[in-house]
């Protein structure tokens, strides 16, 4: 099936500052996020609940407050993919991914010490399109985390288990 331009998706700019030590990478925002121009806008995605629990703060209401809380706690947010073709929101439907320029990004933000991948698609795409050799040179730790999506699947964990695994990033921001 030939993909049309209406299926071409573009990611957002990164959320980062000079305080950021951990970079969380998703794959590509879903339809609801793209429509609202907000990372993790789908209320069924547990990203904001999990990250709030991990950094030990109450879940904030507005998107601006959520972004501020991440930045104040040393967490940056971006996506592996710059563009892709996808009908709908499922990672399994992604075709022709183009990745962001991580070498330039990490040269600019040299204070990043760990990268946490939000799910398998983000990790696998990074591994195949970017690779981890650059991290060997920079001593950046990479961590494959369970997806914060609440989509049912074969290896989906409950939120308690996800929070426990995501808590691994705390040692890099404290």
Tab-separated table of C-alpha atoms in Angstrom:
chain	number	residue	atom	x	y	z
A	1	UNK	CA	0.000	0.000	0.000
A	2	UNK	CA	1.421	3.357	-1.006
A	3	UNK	CA	1.484	5.901	1.801
A	4	UNK	CA	0.116	9.353	1.074
A	5	UNK	CA	1.330	12.693	2.336
A	6	UNK	CA	-1.630	12.808	4.745
A	7	UNK	CA	0.038	9.905	6.545
A	8	UNK	CA	3.367	11.750	6.870
A	9	UNK	CA	3.956	12.575	10.535
A	10	UNK	CA	6.426	15.081	11.992
A	11	UNK	CA	7.674	15.009	15.567
A	12	UNK	CA	7.935	17.937	17.964
A	13	UNK	CA	10.920	19.964	19.088
A	14	UNK	CA	12.702	18.567	22.136
A	15	UNK	CA	11.853	19.685	25.645
A	16	UNK	CA	15.273	20.264	27.211
A	17	UNK	CA	17.367	22.747	29.155
A	18	UNK	CA	20.879	22.930	30.601
A	19	UNK	CA	19.657	21.112	33.745
A	20	UNK	CA	18.641	17.981	31.801
A	21	UNK	CA	20.640	14.837	32.517
A	22	UNK	CA	18.277	12.134	31.273
A	23	UNK	CA	16.774	12.186	27.796
A	24	UNK	CA	13.565	10.197	27.389
A	25	UNK	CA	12.977	9.181	23.780
A	26	UNK	CA	9.644	8.053	22.406
A	27	UNK	CA	9.107	6.847	18.863
A	28	UNK	CA	6.650	9.329	17.270
A	29	UNK	CA	3.701	11.168	18.856
A	30	UNK	CA	0.290	9.584	18.333
A	31	UNK	CA	-2.621	11.233	16.557
A	32	UNK	CA	-4.055	12.861	19.689
A	33	UNK	CA	-0.667	14.284	20.640
A	34	UNK	CA	-0.110	15.621	17.129
A	35	UNK	CA	-3.570	17.220	17.098
A	36	UNK	CA	-2.985	18.910	20.483
A	37	UNK	CA	0.709	19.646	19.815
A	38	UNK	CA	1.606	17.998	23.139
A	39	UNK	CA	3.745	15.005	23.989
A	40	UNK	CA	1.696	12.136	25.459
A	41	UNK	CA	-1.676	13.893	25.126
A	42	UNK	CA	-3.677	10.669	25.007
A	43	UNK	CA	-5.102	10.293	28.536
A	44	UNK	CA	-4.766	6.505	28.266
A	45	UNK	CA	-0.990	6.842	27.939
A	46	UNK	CA	0.536	6.583	31.410
A	47	UNK	CA	3.662	8.660	30.682
A	48	UNK	CA	2.801	11.656	32.869
A	49	UNK	CA	1.533	9.462	35.724
A	50	UNK	CA	4.673	7.316	35.642
A	51	UNK	CA	7.180	10.171	35.403
A	52	UNK	CA	5.434	12.103	38.182
A	53	UNK	CA	5.587	9.035	40.435
A	54	UNK	CA	9.238	8.417	39.572
A	55	UNK	CA	10.335	11.958	40.442
A	56	UNK	CA	8.111	11.988	43.514
A	57	UNK	CA	5.751	14.818	42.685
A	58	UNK	CA	2.019	15.120	42.347
A	59	UNK	CA	0.706	14.869	38.796
A	60	UNK	CA	0.214	18.404	37.477
A	61	UNK	CA	-2.807	19.516	35.534
A	62	UNK	CA	-1.588	21.585	32.615
A	63	UNK	CA	0.834	20.559	29.907
A	64	UNK	CA	3.065	23.549	30.693
A	65	UNK	CA	3.288	22.458	34.359
A	66	UNK	CA	4.121	18.896	33.340
A	67	UNK	CA	6.936	20.077	31.057
A	68	UNK	CA	8.250	22.393	33.781
A	69	UNK	CA	8.296	19.522	36.298
A	70	UNK	CA	10.332	17.337	33.949
A	71	UNK	CA	12.869	20.084	33.298
A	72	UNK	CA	13.180	21.029	36.982
A	73	UNK	CA	13.974	17.394	37.721
A	74	UNK	CA	16.671	16.954	35.084
A	75	UNK	CA	14.554	15.184	32.458
A	76	UNK	CA	14.438	16.038	28.756
A	77	UNK	CA	11.934	14.669	26.255
A	78	UNK	CA	12.106	14.033	22.512
A	79	UNK	CA	11.443	11.364	19.891
A	80	UNK	CA	13.744	9.088	17.943
A	81	UNK	CA	11.925	9.828	14.710
A	82	UNK	CA	11.865	13.192	13.015
A	83	UNK	CA	9.314	12.015	10.445
A	84	UNK	CA	7.598	8.820	9.408
A	85	UNK	CA	4.589	7.573	7.512
A	86	UNK	CA	1.836	6.136	9.660
A	87	UNK	CA	-1.904	5.713	9.424
A	88	UNK	CA	-3.277	6.057	12.953
A	89	UNK	CA	-1.229	5.983	16.153
A	90	UNK	CA	0.206	2.481	16.397
A	91	UNK	CA	3.982	2.087	16.359
A	92	UNK	CA	3.505	-1.156	14.445
A	93	UNK	CA	2.116	0.873	11.512
A	94	UNK	CA	5.193	3.125	11.183
A	95	UNK	CA	6.893	3.097	7.789
A	96	UNK	CA	9.891	4.963	6.369
A	97	UNK	CA	11.182	6.507	9.605
A	98	UNK	CA	13.672	9.363	9.395
A	99	UNK	CA	15.530	9.873	12.670
A	100	UNK	CA	16.557	13.072	14.395
A	101	UNK	CA	20.206	14.186	14.327
A	102	UNK	CA	21.422	12.836	17.655
A	103	UNK	CA	25.114	13.494	17.113
A	104	UNK	CA	24.511	17.235	16.765
A	105	UNK	CA	21.915	17.200	19.542
A	106	UNK	CA	24.185	15.431	22.016
A	107	UNK	CA	27.128	17.618	21.056
A	108	UNK	CA	24.964	20.611	21.962
A	109	UNK	CA	23.597	19.065	25.172
A	110	UNK	CA	26.733	17.434	26.554
A	111	UNK	CA	25.230	17.164	30.047
A	112	UNK	CA	22.988	14.229	29.016
A	113	UNK	CA	24.313	11.155	30.845
A	114	UNK	CA	21.520	8.653	30.146
A	115	UNK	CA	18.922	7.978	27.492
A	116	UNK	CA	15.732	6.126	28.411
A	117	UNK	CA	13.775	4.664	25.509
A	118	UNK	CA	10.009	4.644	25.990
A	119	UNK	CA	9.234	1.212	24.602
A	120	UNK	CA	10.588	-1.196	22.046
A	121	UNK	CA	9.906	0.772	18.860
A	122	UNK	CA	11.922	3.779	20.076
A	123	UNK	CA	14.783	1.507	21.152
A	124	UNK	CA	14.768	-0.653	18.014
A	125	UNK	CA	14.577	2.305	15.626
A	126	UNK	CA	17.425	4.082	17.411
A	127	UNK	CA	19.520	0.914	17.413
A	128	UNK	CA	19.021	0.274	13.693
A	129	UNK	CA	19.113	3.863	12.365
A	130	UNK	CA	21.540	5.592	14.768
A	131	UNK	CA	23.379	2.890	16.701
A	132	UNK	CA	25.003	2.919	20.119
A	133	UNK	CA	28.676	3.340	19.157
A	134	UNK	CA	28.518	7.096	19.742
A	135	UNK	CA	27.469	6.421	23.319
A	136	UNK	CA	30.555	4.314	23.939
A	137	UNK	CA	32.660	7.388	23.157
A	138	UNK	CA	30.534	9.646	25.351
A	139	UNK	CA	29.891	7.231	28.225
A	140	UNK	CA	26.132	7.736	27.907
A	141	UNK	CA	24.015	5.000	29.462
A	142	UNK	CA	21.043	3.775	27.485
A	143	UNK	CA	18.052	2.086	29.074
A	144	UNK	CA	15.175	0.306	27.340
A	145	UNK	CA	12.063	1.015	29.403
A	146	UNK	CA	8.623	-0.550	29.178
A	147	UNK	CA	6.247	1.477	27.042
A	148	UNK	CA	4.029	3.927	28.913
A	149	UNK	CA	1.248	3.115	26.463
A	150	UNK	CA	-1.701	1.307	28.003
A	151	UNK	CA	-2.419	-0.576	24.765
A	152	UNK	CA	-3.085	-4.231	25.421
A	153	UNK	CA	-0.375	-6.545	24.217
A	154	UNK	CA	1.633	-9.653	24.888
A	155	UNK	CA	4.262	-8.055	27.135
A	156	UNK	CA	2.320	-5.176	28.695
A	157	UNK	CA	3.124	-4.557	32.361
A	158	UNK	CA	0.874	-3.034	34.982
A	159	UNK	CA	1.513	0.538	36.059
A	160	UNK	CA	3.112	-0.492	39.373
A	161	UNK	CA	5.719	-2.571	37.551
A	162	UNK	CA	6.285	0.204	35.009
A	163	UNK	CA	6.898	2.768	37.773
A	164	UNK	CA	9.363	0.402	39.428
A	165	UNK	CA	11.334	-0.047	36.187
A	166	UNK	CA	11.175	3.632	35.217
A	167	UNK	CA	12.537	4.519	38.678
A	168	UNK	CA	15.954	3.464	37.385
A	169	UNK	CA	16.358	6.937	35.848
A	170	UNK	CA	16.374	8.581	39.289
A	171	UNK	CA	20.034	7.688	39.906
A	172	UNK	CA	20.989	9.755	36.861
A	173	UNK	CA	19.100	12.906	37.864
A	174	UNK	CA	19.908	13.107	41.579
